[in-house]
């Protein structure tokens, strides 16, 4: 039985409907990725499913017993509320039922008793007598400290608290709108794991292709008011979509050819008009109406960038640079060289020092120690994720033009209105104040402003937030064809893999290392992967770290080193068994004490495995050092 079903649903805010007699169904356990261009109507569909808005026509049906929860795109405020209060806020409706029941508990009249009985049934259906246990279970599951103030948390941990407020409702359907925006990679991967373990259905909108690939059981595309379902992976969706577009273009070409033939026939001379077939005339009129009603595919952004003169071969060189912020070391004795044509990605958790390193490379910040040498003929264009370069009260045109009527892109002059149309701003929208734009439109405006400036060094700080996937892929192509130097901060793993040729990774403890390639290349090369116990291969068994023979270690230490692989193997087997238990669909249906105990055991095993791995690496390093 479906959770939600839409039949023949239409919604329109203008002449062209956003949703045009669509059919859509969400079944239990599905994880559906909703994709489409910005402005296609994805948020409208999400609001229909949640019940926030009503359809102009058609049927929207929900299972009467369904519980729907949402993870808001906007982070919770960094205020004085505790994490416990935020998570418990997800049960506000149930708490109101409890308070109403308690208020009536002192009444003895028949009407009050009937109301109490009704409230009791509602509370039992929502497990309302165990509110505190529900909150504690979610806090344990998400690793949240109940007493921490929201003001003391990073954006990633505030996102966890918001997810806790949704999960505590024990929803049957979870709605996620761009859940990865402004999250670092570590938190994104944690979110992926939580969503894979979630036993209800999920409908989510995301531009993060790696997340879509890993999480979605099917992909649904909203395009020109129509909804199309694509089973399978994201890559399979791309293949099927390309086939559909080719078939649509073929059919449109055949239709237009026949229409042109009929138009020529109707315009023939007097003799032909005397003998023309009235049925054929009516058929032509029908074809004209059909052609006028055809909805062309919304244009995707189409833009290039203005490249400046070539910089010198050296862009920047850092030698033995150290930097501390708020008593926290960010860089220690770090050296690197940036040369013309490099495409470098900066990877690391929020607050690790990526923006600080960018400013040092660009000469905007002086390090505490070390030497920084800048190259020559540098023309830098900077994309700021905080959008500080935009004047929110000015129009789109005024933010880009700087008083100019036209811009020059690689020797070609374009009127400012035509240039902005390449970034999907209509002439009317181009005159709109920036404060009225959506997040995606603001990012497109930043790109329009950035790419109108001559540059041979592009600095991009989280450029992918709020962009639809097609615009994001176009941006990738532009950057790959750019002859200058690129410094990119991004938490989009697929974007990093497709654009950068090397990565600077902040690995914790002021350890910053450079690797060849993008994110996946770093995963393969990082020391922890090279030294740690590999995942078990079901056919071959587990690959153990190689034991080194060394006479330099004492007998006791050598014996400890030799025994560590077997100890790690035993712990990992135990951990895998616990993970299988937690991943079971009915795990969280068990008693609170049992769930909490199992989660605590799993956390203990994870910590023990990490301790053993660190000890093994320490002893290996001692051997190598000897």
Coordinates of C-alpha atoms in Angstrom, one line a residue:
X1 CA 0.0 0.0 0.0
X2 CA 1.5 3.4 -1.0
X3 CA 2.3 6.1 1.6
X4 CA 1.4 8.9 -0.8
X5 CA -0.3 8.9 -4.2
X6 CA -0.9 11.8 -6.7
X7 CA -3.3 11.3 -9.6
X8 CA -3.7 13.9 -12.4
X9 CA -2.3 16.7 -10.2
X10 CA -1.8 20.2 -11.6
X11 CA -0.4 23.3 -10.0
X12 CA 0.2 26.6 -11.8
X13 CA 1.5 30.0 -10.7
X14 CA 1.7 31.4 -14.2
X15 CA 0.6 30.6 -17.8
X16 CA 2.7 27.4 -17.9
X17 CA 1.9 24.9 -15.2
X18 CA 4.7 23.7 -12.9
X19 CA 2.9 20.4 -12.5
X20 CA 0.8 19.3 -15.5
X21 CA -1.6 16.4 -14.6
X22 CA 1.2 14.3 -13.0
X23 CA 0.9 10.9 -11.4
X24 CA 3.3 10.0 -8.6
X25 CA 3.5 7.4 -5.9
X26 CA 5.8 6.9 -2.9
X27 CA 6.0 3.3 -1.5
X28 CA 7.3 2.2 1.9
X29 CA 11.1 2.0 2.1
X30 CA 11.8 3.9 -1.2
X31 CA 14.6 6.5 -1.4
X32 CA 13.5 8.7 -4.2
X33 CA 15.8 11.5 -5.6
X34 CA 13.8 14.3 -7.2
X35 CA 15.9 16.1 -9.9
X36 CA 15.2 18.9 -12.3
X37 CA 16.4 22.4 -13.3
X38 CA 16.1 25.2 -10.9
X39 CA 12.5 26.6 -11.1
X40 CA 11.1 23.3 -12.5
X41 CA 8.8 22.9 -9.5
X42 CA 10.7 20.5 -7.2
X43 CA 9.9 22.5 -4.0
X44 CA 6.3 22.8 -5.1
X45 CA 6.0 19.0 -5.4
X46 CA 7.7 18.5 -2.0
X47 CA 5.1 20.9 -0.5
X48 CA 2.3 19.0 -2.1
X49 CA 3.6 15.8 -0.5
X50 CA 4.0 17.4 2.9
X51 CA 0.5 19.0 2.7
X52 CA 1.8 22.6 2.9
X53 CA 0.0 23.5 -0.3
X54 CA -3.0 22.1 -2.2
X55 CA -3.3 21.2 -5.9
X56 CA -5.3 23.2 -8.4
X57 CA -6.8 20.0 -9.7
X58 CA -6.3 16.2 -9.3
X59 CA -6.1 13.9 -6.3
X60 CA -3.5 14.0 -3.5
X61 CA -3.9 11.1 -1.2
X62 CA -2.0 10.2 2.0
X63 CA -2.2 7.1 4.1
X64 CA -4.3 8.4 7.1
X65 CA -1.7 7.0 9.6
X66 CA 1.4 8.3 7.8
X67 CA 3.9 10.5 9.8
X68 CA 5.8 12.9 7.6
X69 CA 8.9 14.8 8.8
X70 CA 11.2 17.3 7.1
X71 CA 14.8 18.2 7.4
X72 CA 14.8 22.0 6.6
X73 CA 17.3 23.3 4.2
X74 CA 18.1 26.2 6.5
X75 CA 20.2 25.3 9.5
X76 CA 18.8 25.8 13.0
X77 CA 19.8 29.1 14.7
X78 CA 23.0 29.2 16.7
X79 CA 21.1 30.3 19.8
X80 CA 21.0 29.3 23.5
X81 CA 18.7 26.3 23.1
X82 CA 20.2 23.0 24.1
X83 CA 20.5 20.1 21.7
X84 CA 17.9 18.3 23.8
X85 CA 15.4 21.1 23.4
X86 CA 15.9 21.1 19.6
X87 CA 15.5 17.4 19.2
X88 CA 12.5 17.3 21.6
X89 CA 11.0 20.1 19.5
X90 CA 10.2 17.5 16.8
X91 CA 7.6 16.1 19.2
X92 CA 5.9 19.4 19.8
X93 CA 2.5 18.0 18.7
X94 CA 2.8 15.0 21.0
X95 CA 3.9 17.1 23.9
X96 CA 0.8 19.3 23.3
X97 CA -1.3 16.1 23.5
X98 CA 0.4 15.2 26.8
X99 CA -0.2 18.6 28.3
X100 CA -3.8 18.6 27.3
X101 CA -4.3 15.1 28.8
X102 CA -2.6 16.2 32.1
X103 CA -4.8 19.3 32.2
X104 CA -7.9 17.2 32.1
X105 CA -6.7 14.5 34.5
X106 CA -8.1 16.4 37.5
X107 CA -11.6 16.6 35.9
X108 CA -14.2 14.0 36.7
X109 CA -17.2 15.1 34.5
X110 CA -18.2 12.9 31.6
X111 CA -17.2 15.3 28.9
X112 CA -13.6 15.6 30.3
X113 CA -13.4 11.8 30.6
X114 CA -14.4 11.4 27.0
X115 CA -11.8 13.9 25.9
X116 CA -9.2 12.1 28.0
X117 CA -10.1 8.8 26.4
X118 CA -9.7 10.3 22.9
X119 CA -6.4 11.9 23.8
X120 CA -5.2 8.6 25.3
X121 CA -5.8 6.8 22.0
X122 CA -3.9 9.6 20.2
X123 CA -1.0 9.4 22.6
X124 CA -0.8 5.6 22.4
X125 CA -0.7 5.8 18.6
X126 CA 2.2 8.2 18.8
X127 CA 4.0 6.4 21.7
X128 CA 3.4 9.6 23.6
X129 CA 4.0 8.1 27.0
X130 CA 7.7 7.6 26.3
X131 CA 8.7 11.0 25.0
X132 CA 12.0 11.2 27.0
X133 CA 13.0 7.7 26.0
X134 CA 12.4 8.6 22.3
X135 CA 14.6 11.7 22.6
X136 CA 17.4 9.8 24.4
X137 CA 17.4 7.1 21.8
X138 CA 17.8 9.6 19.0
X139 CA 20.5 11.5 20.9
X140 CA 22.5 8.3 21.3
X141 CA 22.0 7.3 17.7
X142 CA 23.3 10.6 16.4
X143 CA 26.1 11.0 18.9
X144 CA 24.6 14.2 20.2
X145 CA 25.3 15.8 23.7
X146 CA 21.9 16.7 25.1
X147 CA 23.2 19.7 27.2
X148 CA 25.3 21.4 24.5
X149 CA 24.1 24.9 23.4
X150 CA 23.4 25.4 19.7
X151 CA 25.5 28.5 19.8
X152 CA 28.5 26.3 20.6
X153 CA 28.0 23.9 17.6
X154 CA 29.4 24.0 14.1
X155 CA 27.0 24.0 11.1
X156 CA 27.4 20.2 10.7
X157 CA 26.5 19.4 14.3
X158 CA 23.5 21.8 14.1
X159 CA 22.4 19.8 11.0
X160 CA 22.6 16.7 13.1
X161 CA 20.4 18.2 15.7
X162 CA 17.8 19.2 13.0
X163 CA 17.9 15.7 11.7
X164 CA 17.3 14.5 15.3
X165 CA 14.2 16.6 15.5
X166 CA 12.9 14.9 12.4
X167 CA 13.9 11.3 13.3
X168 CA 12.4 11.6 16.8
X169 CA 9.0 11.7 15.2
X170 CA 9.6 8.2 13.9
X171 CA 8.4 9.2 10.5
X172 CA 7.2 7.0 7.7
X173 CA 8.3 9.5 5.2
X174 CA 11.3 11.9 5.5
X175 CA 11.6 14.9 3.1
X176 CA 15.0 16.4 2.5
X177 CA 15.6 19.6 0.5
X178 CA 19.3 20.0 -0.4
X179 CA 20.5 18.3 2.9
X180 CA 24.2 18.6 2.1
X181 CA 24.4 22.4 1.5
X182 CA 27.2 23.9 3.6
X183 CA 28.2 20.5 5.1
X184 CA 31.8 19.2 5.0
X185 CA 32.5 15.9 3.4
X186 CA 32.8 14.0 6.8
X187 CA 29.3 15.2 7.8
X188 CA 27.9 14.4 4.3
X189 CA 29.2 10.8 4.5
X190 CA 27.7 10.5 8.0
X191 CA 24.4 11.7 6.7
X192 CA 24.5 9.2 3.9
X193 CA 25.0 6.4 6.4
X194 CA 22.1 7.6 8.5
X195 CA 19.8 7.8 5.5
X196 CA 20.8 4.3 4.4
X197 CA 19.9 3.0 7.9
X198 CA 16.6 4.9 8.0
X199 CA 13.8 2.3 7.7
X200 CA 11.1 4.7 6.3
X201 CA 10.7 6.2 2.9
X202 CA 12.8 9.2 1.7
X203 CA 12.0 11.9 -0.9
X204 CA 15.0 14.2 -1.4
X205 CA 16.3 17.0 -3.6
X206 CA 20.1 17.2 -4.0
X207 CA 22.7 18.4 -6.5
X208 CA 25.2 16.1 -4.9
X209 CA 25.6 13.4 -7.5
X210 CA 27.7 11.2 -5.3
X211 CA 24.9 11.2 -2.7
X212 CA 22.2 10.6 -5.3
X213 CA 24.2 7.7 -6.7
X214 CA 24.7 6.1 -3.3
X215 CA 21.3 6.8 -1.7
X216 CA 18.6 6.7 -4.4
X217 CA 16.6 3.5 -5.2
X218 CA 15.0 5.4 -8.1
X219 CA 15.3 8.9 -9.6
X220 CA 12.3 11.0 -10.6
X221 CA 12.8 14.0 -12.9
X222 CA 10.5 17.0 -13.1
X223 CA 10.8 18.6 -16.6
X224 CA 8.3 21.0 -18.2
X225 CA 5.5 20.0 -15.8
X226 CA 5.9 16.3 -16.4
X227 CA 7.2 13.7 -14.0
X228 CA 9.3 10.7 -15.3
X229 CA 10.6 7.9 -13.2
X230 CA 14.0 6.3 -13.8
X231 CA 14.8 3.1 -11.9
X232 CA 18.4 2.3 -11.0
X233 CA 21.5 4.4 -10.6
X234 CA 22.2 8.0 -11.4
X235 CA 24.5 7.0 -14.3
X236 CA 21.7 4.8 -15.7
X237 CA 19.3 7.8 -15.4
X238 CA 21.7 9.9 -17.5
X239 CA 21.8 7.2 -20.2
X240 CA 18.0 6.9 -20.3
X241 CA 17.5 10.6 -20.2
X242 CA 19.7 11.1 -23.2
X243 CA 17.7 8.5 -25.1
X244 CA 14.4 10.2 -24.3
X245 CA 15.7 13.6 -25.4
X246 CA 17.0 12.2 -28.7
X247 CA 13.6 10.5 -29.3
X248 CA 11.7 13.7 -28.4
X249 CA 13.9 15.7 -30.8
X250 CA 13.2 13.2 -33.6
X251 CA 9.5 13.3 -33.1
X252 CA 9.4 17.1 -33.0
X253 CA 11.5 17.3 -36.2
X254 CA 9.0 14.9 -38.0
X255 CA 6.0 16.9 -36.7
X256 CA 7.6 20.2 -37.8
X257 CA 8.3 18.8 -41.2
X258 CA 4.8 17.7 -41.7
X259 CA 3.4 21.0 -40.4
X260 CA 5.6 22.9 -42.9
X261 CA 4.3 20.7 -45.7
X262 CA 0.7 21.5 -44.7
X263 CA 1.4 25.2 -44.5
X264 CA 2.8 25.2 -48.0
X265 CA -0.3 23.3 -49.2
X266 CA -2.7 25.8 -47.6
X267 CA -0.9 28.7 -49.3
X268 CA -1.3 27.3 -52.8
X269 CA -3.1 29.2 -55.6
X270 CA -6.8 29.8 -56.3
X271 CA -7.3 26.4 -58.1
X272 CA -5.8 24.5 -55.2
X273 CA -8.0 26.3 -52.7
X274 CA -11.1 25.5 -54.6
X275 CA -10.5 21.8 -54.4
X276 CA -8.8 21.6 -51.0
X277 CA -10.1 19.0 -48.5
X278 CA -11.9 20.7 -45.6
X279 CA -10.9 17.8 -43.3
X280 CA -7.3 18.5 -44.2
X281 CA -7.8 22.1 -43.3
X282 CA -9.2 21.2 -39.9
X283 CA -6.2 18.8 -39.3
X284 CA -3.8 21.7 -40.1
X285 CA -5.6 23.9 -37.6
X286 CA -5.2 21.2 -35.0
X287 CA -1.5 20.8 -35.8
X288 CA -1.1 24.6 -35.4
X289 CA -2.7 24.5 -31.9
X290 CA -0.6 21.5 -30.9
X291 CA 2.6 23.2 -32.0
X292 CA 1.7 26.4 -30.1
X293 CA 1.1 24.4 -27.0
X294 CA 4.4 22.5 -27.1
X295 CA 6.6 23.3 -24.1
X296 CA 10.2 23.6 -25.1
X297 CA 12.8 22.3 -22.7
X298 CA 14.0 25.1 -20.4
X299 CA 17.4 26.3 -21.5
X300 CA 20.2 25.3 -19.3
X301 CA 22.8 28.0 -18.5
X302 CA 25.3 28.6 -21.3
X303 CA 28.2 30.7 -20.4
X304 CA 32.0 31.2 -20.8
X305 CA 34.5 33.2 -18.9
X306 CA 36.8 36.1 -19.7
X307 CA 40.3 34.8 -19.5
X308 CA 43.1 37.3 -18.7
X309 CA 46.7 37.4 -19.9
X310 CA 48.8 34.4 -19.0
X311 CA 50.3 34.7 -15.5
X312 CA 54.0 33.9 -14.8
X313 CA 54.9 30.2 -14.5
X314 CA 54.9 30.5 -10.7
X315 CA 51.6 31.5 -9.1
X316 CA 52.7 31.2 -5.5
X317 CA 55.2 29.3 -3.3
X318 CA 54.9 28.6 0.4
X319 CA 58.0 27.5 2.4
X320 CA 57.7 26.1 6.0
X321 CA 54.6 28.1 6.7
X322 CA 52.9 28.0 10.1
X323 CA 49.7 29.6 11.2
X324 CA 47.7 29.5 14.4
X325 CA 44.1 30.9 15.0
X326 CA 42.5 31.2 18.4
X327 CA 45.3 29.1 19.9
X328 CA 44.6 26.3 17.4
X329 CA 47.4 25.4 15.0
X330 CA 46.1 25.3 11.4
X331 CA 49.4 24.9 9.5
X332 CA 52.7 23.7 10.8
X333 CA 55.8 23.9 8.7
X334 CA 53.8 23.6 5.5
X335 CA 55.3 24.0 2.0
X336 CA 53.7 23.9 -1.4
X337 CA 54.2 25.4 -4.9
X338 CA 51.3 26.5 -7.2
X339 CA 52.2 26.8 -10.9
X340 CA 50.3 28.1 -13.8
X341 CA 47.6 25.7 -15.0
X342 CA 47.3 23.8 -11.7
X343 CA 43.8 22.8 -10.6
X344 CA 44.0 22.3 -6.9
X345 CA 41.2 21.2 -4.5
X346 CA 41.2 22.0 -0.8
X347 CA 39.6 19.2 1.2
X348 CA 38.8 19.2 4.9
X349 CA 36.2 19.7 7.7
X350 CA 34.6 23.1 8.2
X351 CA 36.9 25.3 10.3
X352 CA 40.1 23.3 9.5
X353 CA 41.8 26.2 7.8
X354 CA 41.0 25.9 4.1
X355 CA 40.0 29.6 3.7
X356 CA 43.0 30.7 5.8
X357 CA 45.4 28.8 3.4
X358 CA 43.7 30.4 0.4
X359 CA 44.3 33.9 1.8
X360 CA 47.9 33.0 2.5
X361 CA 48.4 31.7 -1.0
X362 CA 46.8 34.9 -2.5
X363 CA 48.9 37.2 -0.3
X364 CA 45.9 38.4 1.7
X365 CA 47.1 37.1 5.0
X366 CA 50.6 36.9 6.5
X367 CA 51.5 33.6 8.2
X368 CA 53.0 33.5 11.7
X369 CA 56.1 31.9 10.3
X370 CA 57.6 30.9 7.0
X371 CA 58.0 32.4 3.6
X372 CA 55.4 33.2 0.8
X373 CA 56.5 34.2 -2.7
X374 CA 53.9 35.5 -5.1
X375 CA 54.1 35.1 -8.9
X376 CA 53.8 37.8 -11.5
X377 CA 50.9 39.0 -13.8
X378 CA 48.3 37.5 -11.5
X379 CA 44.6 38.4 -12.2
X380 CA 42.5 36.8 -9.5
X381 CA 38.7 36.3 -9.6
X382 CA 37.2 35.1 -6.3
X383 CA 33.9 33.3 -5.8
X384 CA 32.7 33.8 -2.2
X385 CA 30.3 31.3 -0.8
X386 CA 29.0 33.9 1.7
X387 CA 28.0 36.1 -1.3
X388 CA 29.6 39.1 0.4
X389 CA 30.4 40.5 -3.1
X390 CA 26.7 41.1 -3.8
X391 CA 24.8 44.2 -3.0
X392 CA 21.4 42.8 -2.0
X393 CA 19.5 46.1 -2.6
X394 CA 20.8 46.5 -6.2
X395 CA 19.4 44.8 -9.2
X396 CA 21.0 41.8 -10.9
X397 CA 22.2 44.1 -13.8
X398 CA 23.8 46.6 -11.4
X399 CA 25.7 43.9 -9.6
X400 CA 27.3 42.7 -12.8
X401 CA 27.6 45.7 -15.1
X402 CA 29.4 48.2 -12.9
X403 CA 27.8 50.9 -15.1
X404 CA 28.7 49.1 -18.3
X405 CA 26.1 48.4 -21.0
X406 CA 28.1 45.5 -22.4
X407 CA 30.8 43.0 -21.4
X408 CA 33.6 41.5 -23.4
X409 CA 34.1 37.7 -23.2
X410 CA 37.3 36.5 -25.0
X411 CA 37.1 39.3 -27.6
X412 CA 33.4 39.2 -28.2
X413 CA 31.2 42.0 -27.0
X414 CA 27.8 41.1 -25.4
X415 CA 25.1 43.4 -24.2
X416 CA 24.6 43.0 -20.5
X417 CA 21.0 41.7 -20.9
X418 CA 22.1 39.1 -23.4
X419 CA 25.0 38.1 -21.1
X420 CA 22.7 37.6 -18.2
X421 CA 20.4 35.5 -20.3
X422 CA 23.2 33.0 -20.7
X423 CA 22.9 32.6 -16.9
X424 CA 19.1 32.1 -17.2
X425 CA 18.1 35.6 -16.1
X426 CA 15.3 36.9 -18.3
X427 CA 15.2 40.7 -19.0
X428 CA 12.6 41.1 -16.3
X429 CA 14.5 39.0 -13.7
X430 CA 17.7 40.9 -14.5
X431 CA 16.1 44.0 -13.2
X432 CA 15.0 42.3 -9.9
X433 CA 16.8 43.3 -6.6
X434 CA 19.2 40.6 -5.5
X435 CA 17.4 40.2 -2.1
X436 CA 14.4 38.7 -4.0
X437 CA 16.5 35.9 -5.7
X438 CA 16.6 32.3 -4.7
X439 CA 19.8 30.6 -3.5
X440 CA 20.4 29.1 -6.9
X441 CA 19.9 32.4 -8.7
X442 CA 22.4 34.1 -6.3
X443 CA 25.0 31.6 -7.1
X444 CA 24.4 32.0 -10.9
X445 CA 24.7 35.8 -10.4
X446 CA 28.0 35.3 -8.6
X447 CA 29.3 33.2 -11.5
X448 CA 28.1 35.9 -14.0
X449 CA 29.9 38.6 -12.0
X450 CA 33.0 36.4 -11.7
X451 CA 33.2 35.3 -15.3
X452 CA 32.8 38.9 -16.7
X453 CA 36.2 39.8 -15.1
X454 CA 39.5 39.0 -16.9
X455 CA 41.2 36.4 -14.8
X456 CA 44.1 33.9 -15.0
X457 CA 43.6 32.6 -11.4
X458 CA 40.1 31.4 -10.3
X459 CA 39.5 31.0 -6.6
X460 CA 36.2 29.2 -6.0
X461 CA 34.9 28.7 -2.4
X462 CA 31.9 26.3 -2.5
X463 CA 30.6 27.3 -5.9
X464 CA 28.2 24.3 -6.2
X465 CA 25.7 25.1 -3.5
X466 CA 22.1 25.6 -4.8
X467 CA 23.1 24.9 -8.4
X468 CA 21.0 22.4 -10.4
X469 CA 22.9 19.4 -11.7
X470 CA 22.9 20.6 -15.4
X471 CA 24.4 24.0 -14.5
X472 CA 26.9 22.3 -12.2
X473 CA 28.0 20.0 -15.0
X474 CA 28.4 23.0 -17.4
X475 CA 30.5 24.7 -14.8
X476 CA 32.7 21.6 -14.7
X477 CA 33.2 21.9 -18.5
X478 CA 34.1 25.6 -18.3
X479 CA 36.7 25.0 -15.6
X480 CA 38.2 22.0 -17.5
X481 CA 38.7 24.3 -20.5
X482 CA 40.1 27.2 -18.5
X483 CA 43.8 27.6 -19.2
X484 CA 44.6 29.4 -16.0
X485 CA 45.0 28.3 -12.4
X486 CA 42.1 27.1 -10.2
X487 CA 42.0 26.9 -6.4
X488 CA 38.8 25.1 -5.4
X489 CA 37.2 24.6 -2.0
X490 CA 34.3 22.1 -2.3
X491 CA 32.5 19.4 -0.4
X492 CA 31.1 18.0 -3.6
X493 CA 33.1 14.8 -4.1
X494 CA 32.1 14.2 -7.7
X495 CA 32.9 17.8 -8.6
X496 CA 36.3 17.5 -7.0
X497 CA 37.0 14.3 -8.9
X498 CA 36.0 15.8 -12.2
X499 CA 37.8 19.1 -11.9
X500 CA 41.0 19.0 -9.9
X501 CA 44.4 17.5 -10.6
X502 CA 45.7 17.6 -7.1
X503 CA 44.3 18.0 -3.6
X504 CA 45.5 19.7 -0.4
X505 CA 43.9 17.8 2.4
X506 CA 43.5 18.9 6.1
X507 CA 43.7 15.6 7.9
X508 CA 43.4 16.9 11.5
X509 CA 46.0 17.9 14.1
X510 CA 47.4 20.6 11.7
X511 CA 48.5 17.8 9.3
X512 CA 48.1 19.1 5.8
X513 CA 49.3 16.9 2.9
X514 CA 49.2 17.2 -0.9
X515 CA 48.0 14.3 -3.1
X516 CA 47.7 13.7 -6.8
X517 CA 44.1 13.6 -8.1
X518 CA 40.7 14.3 -6.5
X519 CA 38.7 13.0 -3.6
X520 CA 38.6 9.3 -4.6
X521 CA 42.3 9.4 -5.3
X522 CA 43.0 10.8 -1.8
X523 CA 40.9 8.0 -0.3
X524 CA 43.2 5.5 -2.0
X525 CA 46.4 7.2 -1.1
X526 CA 45.9 8.5 2.4
X527 CA 48.1 6.9 5.1
X528 CA 45.3 5.6 7.2
X529 CA 44.0 3.5 4.2
X530 CA 47.5 2.3 3.3
X531 CA 48.3 1.2 6.9
X532 CA 44.9 0.2 8.3
X533 CA 43.2 -3.2 8.2
X534 CA 41.4 -3.5 4.8
X535 CA 37.7 -4.5 4.7
X536 CA 37.0 -8.2 4.6
X537 CA 36.7 -9.8 1.2
X538 CA 34.0 -12.4 1.5
X539 CA 35.9 -14.9 -0.7
X540 CA 39.5 -14.3 0.3
X541 CA 39.2 -13.3 3.9
X542 CA 40.7 -10.3 5.5
X543 CA 43.9 -8.7 4.3
X544 CA 46.2 -8.2 7.3
X545 CA 48.9 -5.6 7.6
X546 CA 52.3 -6.9 6.7
X547 CA 54.4 -7.8 9.7
X548 CA 58.0 -6.4 9.6
X549 CA 60.8 -8.3 11.3
X550 CA 63.1 -5.9 13.1
X551 CA 65.8 -6.6 15.7
X552 CA 65.5 -3.0 16.9
X553 CA 62.2 -3.5 18.7
X554 CA 62.3 -5.0 22.1
X555 CA 60.9 -8.6 22.5
X556 CA 57.8 -7.2 24.3
X557 CA 57.1 -4.6 21.6
X558 CA 57.7 -7.0 18.8
X559 CA 55.4 -9.6 20.3
X560 CA 52.7 -6.8 20.7
X561 CA 53.1 -5.8 17.1
X562 CA 52.8 -9.4 15.9
X563 CA 49.6 -9.9 17.8
X564 CA 47.8 -6.7 16.8
X565 CA 46.6 -7.9 13.3
X566 CA 44.7 -10.9 14.9
X567 CA 43.3 -8.6 17.6
X568 CA 42.1 -6.1 15.0
X569 CA 40.5 -9.0 13.0
X570 CA 38.6 -10.2 16.0
X571 CA 37.3 -6.7 16.8
X572 CA 36.3 -6.0 13.2
X573 CA 34.3 -9.3 13.0
X574 CA 32.5 -8.4 16.2
X575 CA 31.8 -4.9 14.8
X576 CA 30.5 -6.2 11.5
X577 CA 28.1 -8.5 13.4
X578 CA 26.8 -5.5 15.5
X579 CA 26.4 -3.4 12.3
X580 CA 24.3 -6.1 10.7
X581 CA 22.0 -6.1 13.8
X582 CA 21.7 -2.3 13.7
X583 CA 21.0 -2.3 9.9
X584 CA 18.0 -4.7 10.3
X585 CA 14.7 -3.1 9.5
X586 CA 13.1 -3.9 12.8
X587 CA 16.1 -2.9 15.0
X588 CA 14.7 0.4 16.3
X589 CA 11.3 -1.3 17.0
X590 CA 12.9 -3.1 19.9
X591 CA 13.0 -1.8 23.5
X592 CA 14.8 1.3 24.3
X593 CA 17.3 -0.3 26.7
X594 CA 18.2 -3.0 24.2
X595 CA 18.7 -0.5 21.4
X596 CA 20.8 1.8 23.6
X597 CA 22.9 -1.2 24.8
X598 CA 23.6 -2.4 21.2
X599 CA 24.5 1.1 20.0
X600 CA 26.9 1.5 23.0
X601 CA 28.5 -1.8 22.2
X602 CA 29.0 -0.8 18.6
X603 CA 30.6 2.5 19.6
X604 CA 32.9 0.8 22.1
X605 CA 34.0 -1.7 19.4
X606 CA 34.7 1.2 16.9
X607 CA 36.8 3.0 19.5
X608 CA 38.7 -0.2 20.4
X609 CA 39.4 -0.9 16.7
X610 CA 40.7 2.7 16.2
X611 CA 42.9 2.4 19.3
X612 CA 44.4 -0.9 18.0
X613 CA 45.0 0.6 14.5
X614 CA 46.7 3.6 16.0
X615 CA 48.9 1.4 18.1
X616 CA 49.8 -0.8 15.2
X617 CA 50.8 2.3 13.1
X618 CA 52.8 3.7 16.0
X619 CA 54.8 0.5 16.4
X620 CA 55.3 0.3 12.6
X621 CA 56.6 3.9 12.6
X622 CA 59.0 3.0 15.4
X623 CA 60.4 0.1 13.3
X624 CA 60.8 2.3 10.3
X625 CA 62.5 5.0 12.3
X626 CA 65.0 2.5 13.7

